[in-house]
Short mmCIF file of C-alpha atoms and ligand atoms in Angstrom, two decimals:
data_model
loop_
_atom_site.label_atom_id
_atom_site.label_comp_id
_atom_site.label_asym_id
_atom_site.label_seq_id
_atom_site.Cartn_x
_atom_site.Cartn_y
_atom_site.Cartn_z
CA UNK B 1 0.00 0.00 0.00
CA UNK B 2 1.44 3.43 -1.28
CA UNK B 3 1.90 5.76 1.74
CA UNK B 4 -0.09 9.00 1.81
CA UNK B 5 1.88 12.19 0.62
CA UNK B 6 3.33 13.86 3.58
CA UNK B 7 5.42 17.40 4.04
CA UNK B 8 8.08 16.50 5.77
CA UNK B 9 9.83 19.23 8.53
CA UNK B 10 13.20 19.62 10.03
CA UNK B 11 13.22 17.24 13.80
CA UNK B 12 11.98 18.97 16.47
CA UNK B 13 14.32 21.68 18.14
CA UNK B 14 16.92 21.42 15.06
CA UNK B 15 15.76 24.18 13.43
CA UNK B 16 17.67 25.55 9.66
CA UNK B 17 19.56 27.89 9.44
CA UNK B 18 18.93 29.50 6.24
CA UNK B 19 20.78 32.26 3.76
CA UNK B 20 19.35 35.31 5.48
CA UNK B 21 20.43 33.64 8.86
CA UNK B 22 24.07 33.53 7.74
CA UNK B 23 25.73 37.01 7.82
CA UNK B 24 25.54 36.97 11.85
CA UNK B 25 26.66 33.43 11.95
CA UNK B 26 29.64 34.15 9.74
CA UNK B 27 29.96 37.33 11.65
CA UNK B 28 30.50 35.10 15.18
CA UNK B 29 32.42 32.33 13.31
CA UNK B 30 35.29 34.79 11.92
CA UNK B 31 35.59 36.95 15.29
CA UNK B 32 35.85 33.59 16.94
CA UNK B 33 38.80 32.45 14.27
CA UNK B 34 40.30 36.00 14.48
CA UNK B 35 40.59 36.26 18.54
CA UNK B 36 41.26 33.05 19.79
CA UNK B 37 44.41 32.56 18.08
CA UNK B 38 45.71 36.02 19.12
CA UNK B 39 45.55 34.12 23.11
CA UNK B 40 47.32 31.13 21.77
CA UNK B 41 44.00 28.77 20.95
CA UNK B 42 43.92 26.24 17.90
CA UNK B 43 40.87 24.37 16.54
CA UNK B 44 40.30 21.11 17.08
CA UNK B 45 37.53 19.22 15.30
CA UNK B 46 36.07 15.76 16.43
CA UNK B 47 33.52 13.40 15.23
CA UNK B 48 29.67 14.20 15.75
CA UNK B 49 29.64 11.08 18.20
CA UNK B 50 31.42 9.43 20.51
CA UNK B 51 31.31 6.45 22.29
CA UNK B 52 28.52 7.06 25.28
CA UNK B 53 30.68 5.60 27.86
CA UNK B 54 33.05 8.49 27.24
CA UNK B 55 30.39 11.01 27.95
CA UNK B 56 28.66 9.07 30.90
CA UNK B 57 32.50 8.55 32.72
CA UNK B 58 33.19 12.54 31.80
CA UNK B 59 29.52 14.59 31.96
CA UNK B 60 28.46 12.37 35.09
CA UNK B 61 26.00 9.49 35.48
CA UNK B 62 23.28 11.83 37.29
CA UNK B 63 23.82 15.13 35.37
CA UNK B 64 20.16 15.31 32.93
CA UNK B 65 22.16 14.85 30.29
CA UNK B 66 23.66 11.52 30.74
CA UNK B 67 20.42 10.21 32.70
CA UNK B 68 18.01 11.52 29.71
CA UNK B 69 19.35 14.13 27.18
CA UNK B 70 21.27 11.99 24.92
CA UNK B 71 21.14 10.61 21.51
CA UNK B 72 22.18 7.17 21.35
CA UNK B 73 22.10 4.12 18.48
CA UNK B 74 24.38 1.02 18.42
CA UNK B 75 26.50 1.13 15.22
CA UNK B 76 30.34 1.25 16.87
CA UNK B 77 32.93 -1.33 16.59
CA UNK B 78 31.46 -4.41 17.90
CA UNK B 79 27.81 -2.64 17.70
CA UNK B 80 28.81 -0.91 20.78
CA UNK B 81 26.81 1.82 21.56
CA UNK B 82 27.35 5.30 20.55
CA UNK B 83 26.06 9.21 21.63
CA UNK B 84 25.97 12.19 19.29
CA UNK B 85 28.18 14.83 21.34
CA UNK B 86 25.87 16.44 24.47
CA UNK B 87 29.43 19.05 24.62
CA UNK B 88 32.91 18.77 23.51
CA UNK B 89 34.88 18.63 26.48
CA UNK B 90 34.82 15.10 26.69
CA UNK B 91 35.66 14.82 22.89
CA UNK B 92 38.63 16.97 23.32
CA UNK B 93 39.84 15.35 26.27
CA UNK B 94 39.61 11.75 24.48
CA UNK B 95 41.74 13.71 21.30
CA UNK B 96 44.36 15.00 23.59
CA UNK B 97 44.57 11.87 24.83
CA UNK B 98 44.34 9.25 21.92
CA UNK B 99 47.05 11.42 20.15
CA UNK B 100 49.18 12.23 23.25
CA UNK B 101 48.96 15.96 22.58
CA UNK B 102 50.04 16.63 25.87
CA UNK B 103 53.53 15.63 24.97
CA UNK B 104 53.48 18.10 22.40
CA UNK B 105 54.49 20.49 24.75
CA UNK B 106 52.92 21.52 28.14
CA UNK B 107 50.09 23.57 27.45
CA UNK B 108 47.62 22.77 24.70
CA UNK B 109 45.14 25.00 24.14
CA UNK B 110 42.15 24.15 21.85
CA UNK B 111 38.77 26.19 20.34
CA UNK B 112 36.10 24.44 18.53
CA UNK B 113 32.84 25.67 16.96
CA UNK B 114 29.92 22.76 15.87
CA UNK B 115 26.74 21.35 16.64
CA UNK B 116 25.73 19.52 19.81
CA UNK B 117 22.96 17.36 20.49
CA UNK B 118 20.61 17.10 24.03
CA UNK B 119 17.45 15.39 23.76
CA UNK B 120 15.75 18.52 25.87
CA UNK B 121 12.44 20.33 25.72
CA UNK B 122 12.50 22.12 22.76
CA UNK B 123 11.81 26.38 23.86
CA UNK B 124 13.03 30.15 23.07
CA UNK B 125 16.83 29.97 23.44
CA UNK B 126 16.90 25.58 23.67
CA UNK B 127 17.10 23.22 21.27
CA UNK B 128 18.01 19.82 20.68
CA UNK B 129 20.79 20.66 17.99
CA UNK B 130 22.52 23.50 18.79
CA UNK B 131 25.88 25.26 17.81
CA UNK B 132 28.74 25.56 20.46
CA UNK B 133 31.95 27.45 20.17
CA UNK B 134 34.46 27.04 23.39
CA UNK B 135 37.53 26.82 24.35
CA UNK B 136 39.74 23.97 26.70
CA UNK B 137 43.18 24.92 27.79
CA UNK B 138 45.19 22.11 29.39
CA UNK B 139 48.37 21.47 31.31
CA UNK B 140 48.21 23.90 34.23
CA UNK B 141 46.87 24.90 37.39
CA UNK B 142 47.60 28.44 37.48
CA UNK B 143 44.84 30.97 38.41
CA UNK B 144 45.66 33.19 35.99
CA UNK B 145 44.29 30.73 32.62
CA UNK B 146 40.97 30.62 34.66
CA UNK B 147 40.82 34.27 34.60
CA UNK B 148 42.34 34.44 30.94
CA UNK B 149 39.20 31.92 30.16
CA UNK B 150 36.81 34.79 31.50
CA UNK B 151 38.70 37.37 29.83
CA UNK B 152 38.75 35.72 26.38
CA UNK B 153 34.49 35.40 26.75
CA UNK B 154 34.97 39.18 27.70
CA UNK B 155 36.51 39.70 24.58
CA UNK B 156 34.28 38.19 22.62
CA UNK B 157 30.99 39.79 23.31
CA UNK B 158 33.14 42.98 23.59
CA UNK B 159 34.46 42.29 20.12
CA UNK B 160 30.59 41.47 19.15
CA UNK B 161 29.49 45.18 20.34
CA UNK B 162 27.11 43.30 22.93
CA UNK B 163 27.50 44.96 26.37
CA UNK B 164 24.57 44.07 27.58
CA UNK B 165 26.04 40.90 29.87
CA UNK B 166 26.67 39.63 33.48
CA UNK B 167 29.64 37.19 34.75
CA UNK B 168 28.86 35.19 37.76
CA UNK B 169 31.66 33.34 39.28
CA UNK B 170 31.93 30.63 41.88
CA UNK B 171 34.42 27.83 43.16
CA UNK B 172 33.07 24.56 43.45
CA UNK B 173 36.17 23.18 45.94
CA UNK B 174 38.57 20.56 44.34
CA UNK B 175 37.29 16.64 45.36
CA UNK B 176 38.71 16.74 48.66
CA UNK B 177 36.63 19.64 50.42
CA UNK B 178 34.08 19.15 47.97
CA UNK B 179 33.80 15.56 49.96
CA UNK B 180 32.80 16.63 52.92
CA UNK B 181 30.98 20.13 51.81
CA UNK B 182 28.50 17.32 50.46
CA UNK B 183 27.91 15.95 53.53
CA UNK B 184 27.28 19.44 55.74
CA UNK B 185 25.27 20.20 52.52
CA UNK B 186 23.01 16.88 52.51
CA UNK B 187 22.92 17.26 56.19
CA UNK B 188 21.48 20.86 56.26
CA UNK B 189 18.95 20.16 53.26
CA UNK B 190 17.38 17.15 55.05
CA UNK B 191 14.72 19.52 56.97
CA UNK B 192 13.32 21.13 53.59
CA UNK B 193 13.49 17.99 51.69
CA UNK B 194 9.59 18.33 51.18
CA UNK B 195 9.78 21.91 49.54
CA UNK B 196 12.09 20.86 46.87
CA UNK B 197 10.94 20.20 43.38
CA UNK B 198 10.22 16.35 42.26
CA UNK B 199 13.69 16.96 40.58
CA UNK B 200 15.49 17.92 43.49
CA UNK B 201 14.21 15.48 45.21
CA UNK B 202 15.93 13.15 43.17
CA UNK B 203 18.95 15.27 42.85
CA UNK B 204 19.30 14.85 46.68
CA UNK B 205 20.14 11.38 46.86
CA UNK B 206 22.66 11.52 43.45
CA UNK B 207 23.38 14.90 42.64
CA UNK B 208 22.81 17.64 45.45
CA UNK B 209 24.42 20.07 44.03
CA UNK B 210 22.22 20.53 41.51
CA UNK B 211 20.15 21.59 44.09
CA UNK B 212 21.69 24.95 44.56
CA UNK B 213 21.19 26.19 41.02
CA UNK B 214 17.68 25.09 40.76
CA UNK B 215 15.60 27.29 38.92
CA UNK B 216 12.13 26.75 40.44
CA UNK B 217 11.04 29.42 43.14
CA UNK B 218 10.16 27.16 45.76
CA UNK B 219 14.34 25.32 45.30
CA UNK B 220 15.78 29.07 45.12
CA UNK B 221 13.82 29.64 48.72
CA UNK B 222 15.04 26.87 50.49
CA UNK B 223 18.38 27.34 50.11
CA UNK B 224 18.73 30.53 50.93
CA UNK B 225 20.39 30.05 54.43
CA UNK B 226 22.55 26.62 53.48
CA UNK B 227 25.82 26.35 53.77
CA UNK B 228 27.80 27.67 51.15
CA UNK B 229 30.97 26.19 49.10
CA UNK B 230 32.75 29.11 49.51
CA UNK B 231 32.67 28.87 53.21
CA UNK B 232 34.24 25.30 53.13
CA UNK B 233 36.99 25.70 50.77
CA UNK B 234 40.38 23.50 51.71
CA UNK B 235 43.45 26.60 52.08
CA UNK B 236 44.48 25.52 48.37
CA UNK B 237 41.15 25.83 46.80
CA UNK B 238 40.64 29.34 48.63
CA UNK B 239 44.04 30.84 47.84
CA UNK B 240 43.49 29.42 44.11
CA UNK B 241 40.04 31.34 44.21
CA UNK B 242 41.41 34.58 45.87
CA UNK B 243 44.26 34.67 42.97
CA UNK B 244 41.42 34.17 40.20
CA UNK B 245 39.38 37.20 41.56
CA UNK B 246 42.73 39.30 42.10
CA UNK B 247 43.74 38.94 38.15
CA UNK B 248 40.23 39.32 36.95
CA UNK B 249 39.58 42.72 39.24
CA UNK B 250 43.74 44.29 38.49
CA UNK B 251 42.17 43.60 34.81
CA UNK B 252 38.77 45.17 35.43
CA UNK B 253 36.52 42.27 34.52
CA UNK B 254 33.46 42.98 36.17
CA UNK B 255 31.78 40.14 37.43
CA UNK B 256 30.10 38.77 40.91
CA UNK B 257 30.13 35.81 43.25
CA UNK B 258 27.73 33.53 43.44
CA UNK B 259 28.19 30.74 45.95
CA UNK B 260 25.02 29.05 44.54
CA UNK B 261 26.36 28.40 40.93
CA UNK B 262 27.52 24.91 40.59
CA UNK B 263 26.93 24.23 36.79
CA UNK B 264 25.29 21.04 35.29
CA UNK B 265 28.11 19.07 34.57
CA UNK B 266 30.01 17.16 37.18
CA UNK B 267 33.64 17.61 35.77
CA UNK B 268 33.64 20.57 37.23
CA UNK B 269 36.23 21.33 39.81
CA UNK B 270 37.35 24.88 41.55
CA UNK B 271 36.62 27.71 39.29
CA UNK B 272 33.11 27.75 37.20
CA UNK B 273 31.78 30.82 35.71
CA UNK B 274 28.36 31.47 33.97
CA UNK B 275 27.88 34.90 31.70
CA UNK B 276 24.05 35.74 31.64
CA UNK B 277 22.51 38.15 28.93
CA UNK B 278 19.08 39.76 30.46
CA UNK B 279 17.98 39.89 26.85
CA UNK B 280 17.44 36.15 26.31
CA UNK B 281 14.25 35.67 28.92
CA UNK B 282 13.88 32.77 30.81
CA UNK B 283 17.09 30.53 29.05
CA UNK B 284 19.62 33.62 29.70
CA UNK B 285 22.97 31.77 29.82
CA UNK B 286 25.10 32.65 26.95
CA UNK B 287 27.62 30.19 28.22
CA UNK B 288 29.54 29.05 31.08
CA UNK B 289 32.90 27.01 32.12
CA UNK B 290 35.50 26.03 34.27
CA UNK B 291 38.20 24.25 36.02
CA UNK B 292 38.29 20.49 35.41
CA UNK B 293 41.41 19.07 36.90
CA UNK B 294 40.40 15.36 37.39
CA UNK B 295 38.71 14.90 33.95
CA UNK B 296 41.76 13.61 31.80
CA UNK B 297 43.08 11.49 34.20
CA UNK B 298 39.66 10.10 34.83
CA UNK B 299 39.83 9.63 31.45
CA UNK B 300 43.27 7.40 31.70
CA UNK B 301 45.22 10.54 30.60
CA UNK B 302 48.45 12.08 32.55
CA UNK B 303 47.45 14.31 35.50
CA UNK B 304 47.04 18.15 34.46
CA UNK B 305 45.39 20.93 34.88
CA UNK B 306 42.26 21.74 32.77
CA UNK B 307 39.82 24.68 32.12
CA UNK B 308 37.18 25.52 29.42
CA UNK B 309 34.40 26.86 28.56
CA UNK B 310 31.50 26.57 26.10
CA UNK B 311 29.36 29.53 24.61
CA UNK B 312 26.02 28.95 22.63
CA UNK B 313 25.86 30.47 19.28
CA UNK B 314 21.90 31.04 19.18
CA UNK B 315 22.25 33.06 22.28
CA UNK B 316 25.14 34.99 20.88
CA UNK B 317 22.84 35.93 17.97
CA UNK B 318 19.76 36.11 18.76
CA UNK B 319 21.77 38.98 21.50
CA UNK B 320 23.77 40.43 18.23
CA UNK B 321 20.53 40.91 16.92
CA UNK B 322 19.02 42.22 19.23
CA UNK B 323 21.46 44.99 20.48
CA UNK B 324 22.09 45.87 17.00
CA UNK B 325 18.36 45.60 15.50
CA UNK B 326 19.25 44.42 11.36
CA UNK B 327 22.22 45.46 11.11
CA UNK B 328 23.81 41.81 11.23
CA UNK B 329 21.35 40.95 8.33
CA UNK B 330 22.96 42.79 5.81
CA UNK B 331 25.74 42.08 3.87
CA UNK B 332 23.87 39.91 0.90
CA UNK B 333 24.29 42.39 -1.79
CA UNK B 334 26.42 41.09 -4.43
CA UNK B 335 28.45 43.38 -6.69
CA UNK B 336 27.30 43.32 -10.12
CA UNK B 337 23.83 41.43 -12.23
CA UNK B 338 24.50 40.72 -15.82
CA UNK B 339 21.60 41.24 -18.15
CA UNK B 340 21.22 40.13 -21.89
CA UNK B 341 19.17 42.02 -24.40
CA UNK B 342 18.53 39.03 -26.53
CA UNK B 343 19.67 34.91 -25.87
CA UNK B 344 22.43 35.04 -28.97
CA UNK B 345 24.27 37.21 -26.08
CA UNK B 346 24.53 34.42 -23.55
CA UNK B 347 27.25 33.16 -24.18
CA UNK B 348 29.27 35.91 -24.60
CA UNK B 349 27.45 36.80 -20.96
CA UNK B 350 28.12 33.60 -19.01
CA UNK B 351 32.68 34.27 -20.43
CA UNK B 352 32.05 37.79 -18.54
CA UNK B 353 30.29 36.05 -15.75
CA UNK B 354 33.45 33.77 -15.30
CA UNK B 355 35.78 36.47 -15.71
CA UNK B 356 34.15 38.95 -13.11
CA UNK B 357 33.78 36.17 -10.73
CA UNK B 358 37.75 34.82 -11.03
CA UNK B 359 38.39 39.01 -10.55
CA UNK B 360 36.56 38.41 -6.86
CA UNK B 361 33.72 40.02 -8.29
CA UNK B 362 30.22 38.47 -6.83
CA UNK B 363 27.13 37.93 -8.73
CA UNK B 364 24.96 36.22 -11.68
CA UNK B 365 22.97 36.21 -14.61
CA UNK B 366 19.21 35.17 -15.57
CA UNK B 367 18.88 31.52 -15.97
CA UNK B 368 15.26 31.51 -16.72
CA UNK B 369 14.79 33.27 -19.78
CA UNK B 370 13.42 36.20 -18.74
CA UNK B 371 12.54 39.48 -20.26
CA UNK B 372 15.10 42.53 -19.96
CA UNK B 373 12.73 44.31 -17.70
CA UNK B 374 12.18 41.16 -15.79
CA UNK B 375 16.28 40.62 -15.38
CA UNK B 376 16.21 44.70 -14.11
CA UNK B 377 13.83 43.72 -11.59
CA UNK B 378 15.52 40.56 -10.38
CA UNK B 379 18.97 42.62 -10.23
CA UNK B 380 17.73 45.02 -7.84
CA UNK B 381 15.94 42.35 -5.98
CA UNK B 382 18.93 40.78 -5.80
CA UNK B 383 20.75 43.90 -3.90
CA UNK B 384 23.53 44.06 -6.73
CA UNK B 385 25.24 46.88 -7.00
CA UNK B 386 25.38 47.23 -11.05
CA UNK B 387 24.11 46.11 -13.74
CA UNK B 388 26.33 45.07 -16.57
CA UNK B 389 23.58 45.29 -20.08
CA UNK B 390 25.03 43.49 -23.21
CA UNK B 391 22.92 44.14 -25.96
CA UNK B 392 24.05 43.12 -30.24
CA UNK B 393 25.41 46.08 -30.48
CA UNK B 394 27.88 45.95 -27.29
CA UNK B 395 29.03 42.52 -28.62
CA UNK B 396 30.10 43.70 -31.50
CA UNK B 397 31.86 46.71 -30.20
CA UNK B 398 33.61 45.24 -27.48
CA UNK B 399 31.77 47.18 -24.75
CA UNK B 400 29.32 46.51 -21.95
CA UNK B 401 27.45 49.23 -20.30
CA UNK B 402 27.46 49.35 -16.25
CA UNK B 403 24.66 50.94 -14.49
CA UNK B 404 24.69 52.14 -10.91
CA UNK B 405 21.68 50.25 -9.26
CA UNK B 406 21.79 53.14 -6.92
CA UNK B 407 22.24 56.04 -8.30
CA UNK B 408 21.06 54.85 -11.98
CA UNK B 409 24.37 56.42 -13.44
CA UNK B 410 24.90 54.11 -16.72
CA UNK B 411 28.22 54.36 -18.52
CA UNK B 412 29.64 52.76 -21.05
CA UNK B 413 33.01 50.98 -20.76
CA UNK B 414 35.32 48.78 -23.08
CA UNK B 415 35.01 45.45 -22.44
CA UNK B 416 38.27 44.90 -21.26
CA UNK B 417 38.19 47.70 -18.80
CA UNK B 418 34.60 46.02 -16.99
CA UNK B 419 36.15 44.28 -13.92
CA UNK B 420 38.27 47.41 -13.35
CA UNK B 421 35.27 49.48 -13.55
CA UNK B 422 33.30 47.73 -11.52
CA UNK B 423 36.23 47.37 -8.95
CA UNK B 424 36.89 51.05 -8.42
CA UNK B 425 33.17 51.82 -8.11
CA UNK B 426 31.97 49.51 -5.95
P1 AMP N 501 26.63 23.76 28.95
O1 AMP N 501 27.41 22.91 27.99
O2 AMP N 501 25.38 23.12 29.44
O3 AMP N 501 27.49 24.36 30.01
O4 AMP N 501 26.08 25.00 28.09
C1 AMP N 501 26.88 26.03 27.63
C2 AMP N 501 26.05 26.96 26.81
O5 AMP N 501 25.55 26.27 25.65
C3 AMP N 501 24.79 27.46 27.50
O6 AMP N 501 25.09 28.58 28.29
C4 AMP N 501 23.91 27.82 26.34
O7 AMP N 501 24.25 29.07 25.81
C5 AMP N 501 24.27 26.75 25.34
N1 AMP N 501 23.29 25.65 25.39
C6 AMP N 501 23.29 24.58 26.19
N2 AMP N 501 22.24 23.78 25.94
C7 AMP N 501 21.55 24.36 24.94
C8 AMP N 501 20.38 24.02 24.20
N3 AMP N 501 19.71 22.90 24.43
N4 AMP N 501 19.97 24.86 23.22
C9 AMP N 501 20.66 25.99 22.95
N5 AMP N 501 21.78 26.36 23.60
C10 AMP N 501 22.23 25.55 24.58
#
């Protein structure tokens, strides 16, 4: 039985990004290949998937991701099972490692931009395919790369024109003092178990951290007066802390304590930052990171030092675009629309299309045998700067004429003198 026809539509949350969407995309993309390189960060790319264990041993077994965000099919060697990439932290880690970067020298500092995947509720600002771009620098403990992490986010937006942003910063302990912090913490929750959410309920017994960056009122209420972190920090973990906020303030990064941030991902360790945009509603992180020092030896990797952080791309635009109304949009005019007066022209046409294109030149001609006055229209529509007309009579004087879409200023040039026209005007 034949099926019925059907429309079919992108998967849920994993929206297109089309043409018109570009231009800011592009925008974000370059400053992100122009400035991270200038503090010493190369790209890395990975595979789209990994295999899950690596992201259940790294993410954590009771983060939401690992317990229900992620993508997973068998199809590895030996059918074992793999997971499209929830982040790229782990994938980094497991590159570092599988190629023994670290012996490369002693820091290695990475940036990546590309999709991730999380099986979430799709909303405003959330998706289940979304872009990342971040950063992981490895092979040291000092301070001073957690703060040059902040301060290379700072640079970003700043470099983006957005201004309109808050950095949060906390330390989360390292695994000793984070130890027994869990126990005072567990300890001092027990009383208001009943007012947390069915989430945090659950959290409790795996996860209670997670507790403290809750979002839901009645969560944010209860933990007002617990214990915090900050107040149960081993000497190392608070003199690492004190040096972090010492570089950031001699630098003047503006940004505020939070003893409640924790972060979703259980890698975490020491430093974790979050940077918040009050124009993105109710999903206002543009991104967030971290020290991880345990994760690559977790991982069966040498012991070092680790920190990173991950930015969403959406958020960045959809904050570009918004600070800077259309602006970003632009940019699609192309420099020049050939038109023919009759077909015997074309391919004289398509050799100057060539030509102005090899030049560096952007733009086309009619494909659809259309009128002259129809090829006019579709020039303008298509924001291109000039027209270049080539009628009989051009041909056969070796000369185009070039009309200012603009101004409508038409001149007539030789036909060896066109791309040099075209170049000075433009
Ligand atoms: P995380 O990897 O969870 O620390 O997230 C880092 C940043 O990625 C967040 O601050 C968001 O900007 C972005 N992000 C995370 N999850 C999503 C999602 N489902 N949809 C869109 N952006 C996301």
């Amino acid at each position: 039985m034949s099926e019925s026809p059907k429309s079919y539509k992108a998967p849920t949350g994993m929206p297109d990004i089309l043409p018109e969407d570009m231009p800011a995309w592009l925008r974000l993309e370059n400053a992100v290949r122009r400035l991270f390189p200038l503090y010493g960060y190369r790209e890395i790319r990975t595979p789209l998937c990994e295999e899950t264990q690596l992201f259940s041993r790294s993410v954590g077994e009771a983060t939401d991701i690992v317990e229900k965000q992620m993508y997973t099919f068998s199809g590895g060697e030996n059918e074992k099972s793999l997971t499209l990439r929830p982040e790229m932290t782990a994938s980094v880690v497991r590159a570092l490692i599988e190629h023994q970067l670290f012996k490369q020298k002693t820091m290695q500092k990475f940036f990546y931009i590309g999709p991730m995947f999380r099986k979430e509720r799709p909303q405003k600002g959330r998706f289940r395919q979304f872009y990342q771009l971040g950063i992981e620098a490895f092979g040291s403990q000092d301070p001073l790369i957690d703060a040059e992490t902040v301060m290379l986010f700072q640079h970003l937006l700043m470099d983006l024109g957005l201004s309109r942003f808050g950095i949060r910063l906390n330390s989360i302990g390292c695994m000793t003092c984070r130890g027994s912090y869990r126990d005072t913490l567990k300890q001092a929750m027990q009383s208001r178990l009943k007012t947390f959410c069915p989430d945090c309920k659950r959290r409790y017994e795996r996860n209670p951290f997670r507790v403290l960056d809750c979002k839901v009122e009645t969560c944010v209420q209860a933990r007002v007066d617990l214990p915090r972190i900050t107040d149960h920090l081993c000497a190392a973990c608070r003199d690492h802390f004190d040096s972090v906020r010492k570089a950031l303030d001699q630098n003047s990064v503006p940004y505020q304590v939070d003893p409640f941030l924790v972060r979703g991902l259980d890698y975490y360790t020491r430093t974790v930052y979050e940077v918040t945009s009050d124009l993105l509603g109710s999903q206002d992180s543009l991104g967030g990171g971290g020290r991880y020092d345990a994760l690559v030896r977790e991982l069966d990797g040498p012991d070092m030092g680790a920190v990173g952080f991950a930015a969403g791309m959406e958020r960045l635009i959809m904050v570009m675009q918004q600070q800077e109304g259309s602006s970003v949009q632009s940019g699609s005019a192309s420099d020049f629309y050939i038109v023919t007066i009759g077909a015997e022209q074309r391919p004289e046409a398509f050799r100057m299309l060539a030509e102005l294109r090899r030049a560096g030149l952007s733009g086309d001609l009619d494909y659809e045998g259309r009128s002259v006055k129809a090829q006019m229209r579709e020039g303008t529509r298509s924001g291109a700067r000039f027209a270049v007309i080539l009628g009989s009579d051009e041909v056969s004087r070796k000369v185009v004429k070039v009309k200012n879409m603009i101004d409508g200023v038409e001149v007539e040039v030789a036909r060896d003198k066109m791309v040099e026209t075209i170049k000075e005007r433009r």
